[in-house]
mmCIF file of C-alpha atoms in Angstrom:
data_model
loop_
_atom_site.group_PDB
_atom_site.id
_atom_site.type_symbol
_atom_site.label_atom_id
_atom_site.label_comp_id
_atom_site.label_asym_id
_atom_site.label_seq_id
_atom_site.Cartn_x
_atom_site.Cartn_y
_atom_site.Cartn_z
ATOM 1 C CA MET B 60 -11.099 -15.222 -2.666
ATOM 2 C CA LEU B 61 -12.113 -18.563 -3.943
ATOM 3 C CA ASN B 62 -8.691 -19.063 -5.283
ATOM 4 C CA THR B 63 -6.807 -18.504 -2.113
ATOM 5 C CA PHE B 64 -9.431 -20.465 -0.294
ATOM 6 C CA VAL B 65 -8.677 -23.558 -2.468
ATOM 7 C CA ILE B 66 -4.786 -23.131 -2.055
ATOM 8 C CA ALA B 67 -4.891 -22.615 1.716
ATOM 9 C CA LEU B 68 -7.552 -25.489 2.161
ATOM 10 C CA ARG B 69 -5.468 -27.977 0.092
ATOM 11 C CA GLU B 70 -2.125 -27.252 1.393
ATOM 12 C CA GLY B 71 -3.240 -26.552 4.925
ATOM 13 C CA LEU B 72 -5.011 -29.980 4.975
ATOM 14 C CA GLU B 73 -1.807 -31.757 3.537
ATOM 15 C CA ALA B 74 0.245 -29.891 6.292
ATOM 16 C CA SER B 75 -2.195 -31.055 9.095
ATOM 17 C CA LEU B 76 -2.375 -34.448 7.977
ATOM 18 C CA ILE B 77 1.516 -34.822 7.980
ATOM 19 C CA VAL B 78 1.542 -33.362 11.815
ATOM 20 C CA GLY B 79 -1.205 -35.670 12.710
ATOM 21 C CA ILE B 80 0.409 -38.687 11.282
ATOM 22 C CA LEU B 81 3.718 -37.833 13.101
ATOM 23 C CA ILE B 82 1.751 -37.005 16.451
ATOM 24 C CA ALA B 83 -0.117 -40.352 16.280
ATOM 25 C CA TYR B 84 3.005 -42.294 15.602
ATOM 26 C CA LEU B 85 4.836 -40.927 18.651
ATOM 27 C CA HIS B 86 1.879 -41.906 20.793
ATOM 28 C CA LYS B 87 1.799 -45.246 19.284
ATOM 29 C CA SER B 88 5.581 -45.842 19.745
ATOM 30 C CA GLY B 89 5.595 -44.332 23.292
ATOM 31 C CA ARG B 90 7.845 -41.562 22.437
ATOM 32 C CA THR B 91 5.538 -38.622 23.560
ATOM 33 C CA GLN B 92 8.498 -36.964 25.136
ATOM 34 C CA LEU B 93 9.464 -35.965 21.774
ATOM 35 C CA LEU B 94 6.252 -34.181 21.008
ATOM 36 C CA LYS B 95 7.801 -30.754 21.969
ATOM 37 C CA SER B 96 10.589 -31.439 19.297
ATOM 38 C CA LEU B 97 8.090 -32.159 16.787
ATOM 39 C CA TRP B 98 6.149 -29.081 17.383
ATOM 40 C CA PHE B 99 9.563 -26.965 17.357
ATOM 41 C CA GLY B 100 9.920 -28.423 13.923
ATOM 42 C CA VAL B 101 6.488 -27.644 12.695
ATOM 43 C CA TYR B 102 6.430 -24.020 14.116
ATOM 44 C CA SER B 103 10.171 -23.397 12.523
ATOM 45 C CA ALA B 104 8.658 -24.568 9.102
ATOM 46 C CA ILE B 105 5.766 -22.174 9.569
ATOM 47 C CA GLY B 106 8.031 -19.335 10.366
ATOM 48 C CA ALA B 107 10.311 -19.879 7.653
ATOM 49 C CA SER B 108 7.370 -20.135 5.037
ATOM 50 C CA LEU B 109 6.099 -16.840 6.439
ATOM 51 C CA LEU B 110 9.548 -15.201 6.250
ATOM 52 C CA PHE B 111 9.763 -16.439 2.449
ATOM 53 C CA GLY B 112 6.427 -14.953 1.654
ATOM 54 C CA ALA B 113 7.522 -11.686 3.473
ATOM 55 C CA PHE B 114 10.733 -11.823 1.488
ATOM 56 C CA LEU B 115 8.959 -12.182 -1.740
ATOM 57 C CA THR B 116 6.543 -9.121 -0.939
ATOM 58 C CA PHE B 117 9.429 -6.990 0.300
ATOM 59 C CA THR B 118 11.516 -7.670 -2.946
ATOM 60 C CA SER B 119 8.594 -6.815 -5.061
ATOM 61 C CA SER B 120 8.048 -3.217 -3.248
ATOM 62 C CA THR B 121 11.686 -2.218 -3.763
ATOM 63 C CA LEU B 122 11.848 -2.970 -7.469
ATOM 64 C CA SER B 123 10.754 -0.352 -10.171
ATOM 65 C CA GLU B 124 7.731 -0.808 -12.001
ATOM 66 C CA GLU B 125 9.131 -2.480 -14.851
ATOM 67 C CA GLY B 126 11.341 -4.703 -12.558
ATOM 68 C CA GLU B 127 8.348 -5.702 -10.455
ATOM 69 C CA LYS B 128 6.544 -6.873 -13.732
ATOM 70 C CA TYR B 129 9.722 -9.115 -14.367
ATOM 71 C CA PHE B 130 9.680 -10.358 -10.861
ATOM 72 C CA VAL B 131 5.802 -11.239 -10.717
ATOM 73 C CA GLY B 132 5.842 -12.808 -13.889
ATOM 74 C CA PHE B 133 8.807 -15.099 -13.284
ATOM 75 C CA THR B 134 7.730 -15.891 -9.886
ATOM 76 C CA GLY B 135 4.344 -16.742 -11.070
ATOM 77 C CA LEU B 136 5.803 -19.028 -13.637
ATOM 78 C CA ALA B 137 7.978 -20.792 -10.867
ATOM 79 C CA ALA B 138 4.918 -21.172 -8.738
ATOM 80 C CA VAL B 139 2.752 -22.604 -11.567
ATOM 81 C CA GLY B 140 5.801 -25.152 -12.264
ATOM 82 C CA LEU B 141 6.126 -25.979 -8.627
ATOM 83 C CA VAL B 142 2.334 -26.639 -7.896
ATOM 84 C CA THR B 143 2.048 -28.748 -11.236
ATOM 85 C CA TRP B 144 5.062 -30.909 -10.106
ATOM 86 C CA MET B 145 3.629 -31.082 -6.600
ATOM 87 C CA ILE B 146 0.193 -32.440 -7.431
ATOM 88 C CA PHE B 147 1.500 -35.109 -9.523
ATOM 89 C CA TRP B 148 4.050 -36.051 -6.918
ATOM 90 C CA MET B 149 1.210 -36.129 -4.211
ATOM 91 C CA LYS B 150 -0.886 -38.343 -6.645
ATOM 92 C CA LYS B 151 1.932 -40.746 -6.917
ATOM 93 C CA THR B 152 3.028 -40.834 -3.281
ATOM 94 C CA ALA B 153 -0.251 -40.246 -1.305
ATOM 95 C CA ARG B 154 -0.604 -43.980 -1.088
ATOM 96 C CA PHE B 155 2.610 -44.409 0.948
ATOM 97 C CA MET B 156 2.650 -41.047 2.733
ATOM 98 C CA LYS B 157 1.762 -42.496 6.234
ATOM 99 C CA LEU B 158 4.316 -44.982 5.946
ATOM 100 C CA GLU B 159 7.168 -43.053 4.808
ATOM 101 C CA LEU B 160 6.585 -40.523 7.685
ATOM 102 C CA GLU B 161 6.373 -43.219 10.126
ATOM 103 C CA GLN B 162 9.648 -44.468 8.912
ATOM 104 C CA LYS B 163 11.139 -40.879 9.174
ATOM 105 C CA ALA B 164 9.864 -40.738 12.789
ATOM 106 C CA SER B 165 11.099 -44.005 13.631
ATOM 107 C CA ALA B 166 14.646 -43.248 12.123
ATOM 108 C CA ALA B 167 14.785 -39.960 14.381
ATOM 109 C CA ILE B 168 16.590 -41.182 17.450
ATOM 110 C CA SER B 169 17.183 -37.823 18.921
ATOM 111 C CA ALA B 170 14.963 -34.822 19.443
ATOM 112 C CA GLY B 171 16.925 -32.895 17.053
ATOM 113 C CA ALA B 172 16.491 -35.553 14.079
ATOM 114 C CA LEU B 173 12.871 -35.528 14.896
ATOM 115 C CA SER B 174 12.467 -31.705 14.666
ATOM 116 C CA LEU B 175 14.441 -31.825 11.394
ATOM 117 C CA ALA B 176 11.996 -34.469 10.070
ATOM 118 C CA ALA B 177 8.859 -32.600 10.857
ATOM 119 C CA PHE B 178 10.487 -29.288 9.526
ATOM 120 C CA THR B 179 11.376 -30.944 6.290
ATOM 121 C CA ALA B 180 7.823 -32.333 5.902
ATOM 122 C CA VAL B 181 5.869 -29.350 6.484
ATOM 123 C CA ILE B 182 8.217 -26.758 4.816
ATOM 124 C CA ARG B 183 7.467 -28.058 1.486
ATOM 125 C CA GLU B 184 4.020 -27.431 1.646
ATOM 126 C CA GLY B 185 4.536 -24.132 3.381
ATOM 127 C CA LEU B 186 7.182 -22.654 0.803
ATOM 128 C CA GLU B 187 4.742 -23.766 -2.090
ATOM 129 C CA THR B 188 1.743 -22.019 -0.453
ATOM 130 C CA SER B 189 3.728 -18.831 0.206
ATOM 131 C CA LEU B 190 4.932 -18.847 -3.555
ATOM 132 C CA PHE B 191 1.654 -19.624 -5.058
ATOM 133 C CA LEU B 192 -0.207 -17.182 -2.658
ATOM 134 C CA TYR B 193 2.228 -14.180 -3.527
ATOM 135 C CA ALA B 194 1.703 -14.964 -7.322
ATOM 136 C CA ASN B 195 -2.211 -15.169 -6.726
ATOM 137 C CA PHE B 196 -2.444 -11.945 -4.515
ATOM 138 C CA LYS B 197 -0.760 -10.013 -7.049
ATOM 139 C CA GLY B 198 -3.348 -10.564 -9.590
ATOM 140 C CA SER B 199 -6.517 -10.563 -7.404
ATOM 141 C CA ASP B 200 -8.398 -8.506 -4.763
ATOM 142 C CA PRO B 201 -6.109 -8.224 -1.649
ATOM 143 C CA ILE B 202 -9.133 -8.143 0.704
ATOM 144 C CA GLY B 203 -11.182 -11.075 -0.854
ATOM 145 C CA SER B 204 -7.914 -12.885 -1.077
ATOM 146 C CA THR B 205 -7.000 -12.608 2.572
ATOM 147 C CA ILE B 206 -10.494 -13.479 3.527
ATOM 148 C CA GLY B 207 -10.128 -16.635 1.444
ATOM 149 C CA LEU B 208 -6.692 -17.521 2.898
ATOM 150 C CA THR B 209 -8.077 -17.171 6.287
ATOM 151 C CA LEU B 210 -11.251 -19.335 5.901
ATOM 152 C CA GLY B 211 -9.053 -21.921 4.046
ATOM 153 C CA ILE B 212 -6.662 -22.152 6.748
ATOM 154 C CA ALA B 213 -9.248 -22.401 9.401
ATOM 155 C CA VAL B 214 -11.184 -25.052 7.826
ATOM 156 C CA ALA B 215 -8.170 -27.110 7.017
ATOM 157 C CA VAL B 216 -6.865 -27.012 10.608
ATOM 158 C CA ALA B 217 -10.460 -27.902 11.832
ATOM 159 C CA LEU B 218 -10.592 -30.781 9.254
ATOM 160 C CA GLY B 219 -7.108 -31.902 10.193
ATOM 161 C CA TYR B 220 -7.963 -31.848 13.963
ATOM 162 C CA GLY B 221 -11.293 -33.641 13.571
ATOM 163 C CA MET B 222 -9.850 -36.490 11.510
ATOM 164 C CA TYR B 223 -6.976 -36.914 14.142
ATOM 165 C CA LYS B 224 -9.504 -37.255 16.859
ATOM 166 C CA GLY B 225 -11.671 -39.585 14.653
ATOM 167 C CA ALA B 226 -14.587 -37.154 14.704
ATOM 168 C CA ILE B 227 -14.574 -36.389 10.886
ATOM 169 C CA ARG B 228 -14.271 -39.028 8.236
ATOM 170 C CA PHE B 229 -14.379 -38.610 4.607
ATOM 171 C CA ASN B 230 -12.847 -39.982 1.353
ATOM 172 C CA LEU B 231 -9.279 -38.206 1.319
ATOM 173 C CA ALA B 232 -8.438 -39.726 -2.111
ATOM 174 C CA ASN B 233 -11.351 -38.129 -3.713
ATOM 175 C CA PHE B 234 -10.705 -34.836 -1.932
ATOM 176 C CA PHE B 235 -7.020 -34.476 -3.128
ATOM 177 C CA LYS B 236 -8.360 -35.518 -6.481
ATOM 178 C CA VAL B 237 -10.917 -32.840 -6.836
ATOM 179 C CA SER B 238 -8.799 -30.187 -5.023
ATOM 180 C CA GLY B 239 -5.881 -31.123 -7.266
ATOM 181 C CA ALA B 240 -8.105 -30.418 -10.388
ATOM 182 C CA ALA B 241 -9.141 -27.134 -8.547
ATOM 183 C CA LEU B 242 -5.440 -26.078 -8.230
ATOM 184 C CA VAL B 243 -4.809 -26.694 -11.919
ATOM 185 C CA LEU B 244 -7.508 -24.157 -12.572
ATOM 186 C CA VAL B 245 -6.029 -21.831 -10.161
ATOM 187 C CA ALA B 246 -2.587 -22.350 -11.614
ATOM 188 C CA ALA B 247 -3.842 -21.737 -14.997
ATOM 189 C CA ASN B 248 -5.121 -18.304 -13.872
ATOM 190 C CA VAL B 249 -1.710 -17.437 -12.401
ATOM 191 C CA PHE B 250 -0.146 -18.610 -15.528
ATOM 192 C CA ALA B 251 -2.195 -16.215 -17.506
ATOM 193 C CA TYR B 252 -1.446 -13.212 -15.281
ATOM 194 C CA SER B 253 2.216 -14.185 -15.194
ATOM 195 C CA LEU B 254 2.187 -13.950 -19.044
ATOM 196 C CA HIS B 255 0.221 -10.955 -19.141
ATOM 197 C CA GLU B 256 2.977 -9.079 -16.832
ATOM 198 C CA LEU B 257 5.704 -10.340 -19.085
ATOM 199 C CA GLU B 258 3.884 -9.289 -22.013
ATOM 200 C CA GLU B 259 3.853 -5.704 -20.649
ATOM 201 C CA VAL B 260 7.796 -5.695 -20.620
ATOM 202 C CA GLY B 261 8.009 -7.099 -24.270
ATOM 203 C CA LEU B 262 8.836 -10.795 -23.223
ATOM 204 C CA PHE B 263 5.548 -12.471 -24.576
ATOM 205 C CA PHE B 264 3.027 -11.920 -27.384
ATOM 206 C CA GLU B 265 0.511 -9.307 -27.036
ATOM 207 C CA GLY B 266 -3.447 -9.753 -27.260
ATOM 208 C CA ASN B 267 -5.147 -13.019 -25.878
ATOM 209 C CA ALA B 268 -2.037 -15.182 -26.171
ATOM 210 C CA ASN B 269 -1.749 -15.610 -22.341
ATOM 211 C CA LYS B 270 -5.352 -16.672 -22.170
ATOM 212 C CA ILE B 271 -4.793 -19.365 -25.201
ATOM 213 C CA ALA B 272 -1.661 -20.352 -23.259
ATOM 214 C CA ALA B 273 -3.733 -20.908 -19.935
ATOM 215 C CA LEU B 274 -6.159 -22.874 -21.854
ATOM 216 C CA ILE B 275 -3.410 -25.056 -23.381
ATOM 217 C CA TYR B 276 -1.992 -25.631 -19.946
ATOM 218 C CA ILE B 277 -5.322 -26.960 -18.661
ATOM 219 C CA ALA B 278 -5.569 -29.186 -21.627
ATOM 220 C CA LEU B 279 -1.946 -30.857 -21.351
ATOM 221 C CA ILE B 280 -2.296 -31.095 -17.408
ATOM 222 C CA LEU B 281 -5.928 -32.028 -16.430
ATOM 223 C CA PRO B 282 -6.403 -35.113 -18.350
ATOM 224 C CA PRO B 283 -3.399 -36.891 -17.206
ATOM 225 C CA TYR B 284 -3.946 -35.653 -13.688
ATOM 226 C CA LEU B 285 -7.372 -36.995 -13.414
ATOM 227 C CA ALA B 286 -6.555 -40.314 -15.254
ATOM 228 C CA LYS B 287 -6.667 -43.346 -13.093
ATOM 229 C CA PRO B 288 -3.042 -44.016 -11.372
ATOM 230 C CA LYS B 289 -1.151 -47.004 -12.127
ATOM 231 C CA PRO B 290 -1.656 -50.024 -9.943
ATOM 232 C CA VAL B 291 1.255 -50.413 -7.335
ATOM 233 C CA LYS B 292 3.388 -53.214 -7.908
ATOM 234 C CA PRO B 293 3.377 -55.901 -5.139
ATOM 235 C CA GLU B 294 7.208 -55.809 -4.687
ATOM 236 C CA GLU B 295 6.967 -51.864 -4.359
ATOM 237 C CA ALA B 296 4.189 -52.017 -1.636
ATOM 238 C CA ALA B 297 6.242 -54.634 0.132
ATOM 239 C CA LYS B 298 9.264 -52.638 0.023
ATOM 240 C CA LYS B 299 7.544 -49.573 1.422
ATOM 241 C CA ILE B 300 6.067 -51.475 4.287
ATOM 242 C CA SER B 301 9.268 -53.235 5.150
ATOM 243 C CA LEU B 302 10.986 -49.960 5.245
ATOM 244 C CA ALA B 303 8.219 -48.427 7.544
ATOM 245 C CA ARG B 304 8.487 -51.416 10.038
#
């Protein structure tokens, strides 16, 4: 339950912030007539993410017992790799996310282009969430995981809406740092379970090797993630700002 709550809260809030930034920019630039196109892109990304999750579940259910273990194991490893890459990517780009989104919205001179910009911004979070949730659901209680998922999405949307309206203010940098560290721990759990599935088909060592590998993963990933980010060079900041104008 806690794992899916953390996943849904973190990824849901990222998506909510993306949508909020794009909506605020359209209002600021006097292009509110494009809001319908923006929402079309957002809903399309959500729909595509749900279809991807359904595809994973359907594919898994049609396989033999051995085939499902292969599928779950390798899908879980892919999810861990993607999430690990994403948290470091977000750590690097979060400072300029607002500017880059506004730049894309400014460059979208047509309704279709804005829909595509919104779609691509949200689909990244959606596909990552679907893949990671699938891998997590296979190794945990479905009812508890569903409750955690529902609560996480509800809290993420409420926080995103409250921040957009200015009713809620908190340190986003600290939130993403803490939630990112929590995601590393969740990913380690998925990593251990995925290796366990591969162990049962003879592709990994038996015993506690999967748990040891998960601990090594934490030891390798968590310290650099929690390390203080490198200061932004003045020329890099100037370039980002000039591109967003």
